[in-house]
């Protein structure tokens, strides 16, 4: 059982589920706004994205068997504990189910063209595993985009169908908040991908992959990540000052400084000093923790607003 959980990267799925549930029940449900999906339909949306993400993890594990055997032999599952044929069958089942649920929900909200989003996600994850990974930055950007679009699906399926001229301004504000978090998710997910590439530099070089770390070198790749890591720090500090501190939401402001800004600064310092694979694995965990606390912040802010009012 544990090998199947590793295959679908269950920790990633738990973070994804947490993100979609906290934004629905720790944010949108606390606002006085209409939502398009019933609770059970929203749970279906969550499962749809989980199935697609699981399928993406499986197809990625299938295509990177050679790389995993060199970079992470202890983490390799396909070809070692689970046959390639079984993995392909699981990939097909998860992806088909995820896309099918997406088609159903798109018709529920009477936006049948939204079904293309689920096909787009599934296709992006497949082409990333099969070919994009060998294209410098394109694969990294694709995965980061897919991760961020899971958050935007909440707005598209729960807010947009109930947006009319009378409530357009209010709904627009809530959608913009989702968009801001999606942008932050994209940036952090992009950093996670780059750090993973740096960690796997040795194996990727022998496999002939064209990752950023392979093309420009280990040290320059680290410096690039260090520079890019300053972007979320500046963005979050600005966000905290303008939207929380100036609004006298001090609990939320302090939460953001402690659980988001401080770990980001720690990451920037640590990436400069890191050289071993285990250090980069540690940094990836830090980035994922930052995402967790960033998602939780929407609930903290919602409670702070209610108590402040």
C-alpha angles and dihedrals in degrees: 000000000000090000091056090049090051090048093058092039093238094192090060090049092051091053090048092050091046091052095052094043096047092050092050101040101023096044122009095039090053092057125082094243135114118254124205101215128066115229094260091048091051090051087054089054089052092050091047092057092043091053092049092048091047090051090050091053092049096050089046091053090050095053097042099051092119092047093047092050088061103031101035111009091162091056098046112116109159112078090013109057101358123043120240091239092054090047091053091051091051091048091052093047096048095044095045091049093048094049092044092054088048091054090050095050092046089059092045091061090039093243100115092166089066087075087080088071092066091048089048092052093048092046094048092051091049096048091045090057095041104040118341092073088071092056114085112251094341092094092045092051092046094054092045090050092050091050092052095046090062086069094046090054087070091062095041095051102031105031110025097059091055096044115112136162092270095056100025095113095050094044090046090057092053092046091050089055090054089048092052091052090046090055090050090048090052092052095048093043089051090052090049090055093048093048090050090052091051090049090052097043095119096050094040090053092054090047091052095241119158102223121153092256092051096046101044099022138255098281096044090048090054091050090049092053090046091054093045091049089065090065097069090042092056093041094050094045090051091047093049092049098046102035103029113020095041089047089052093242090144098163090056091044092053091044090054093049094049103038103030113020097040095051089046091054090046089052092051092051094044096048089059092055100038122105108148127079092239090056091054091048087054090051091051089054089051091053092049090050088052089055091049094052091042090056091045089052091073089064092045091051092047092053091044091053092049094049093042091052 
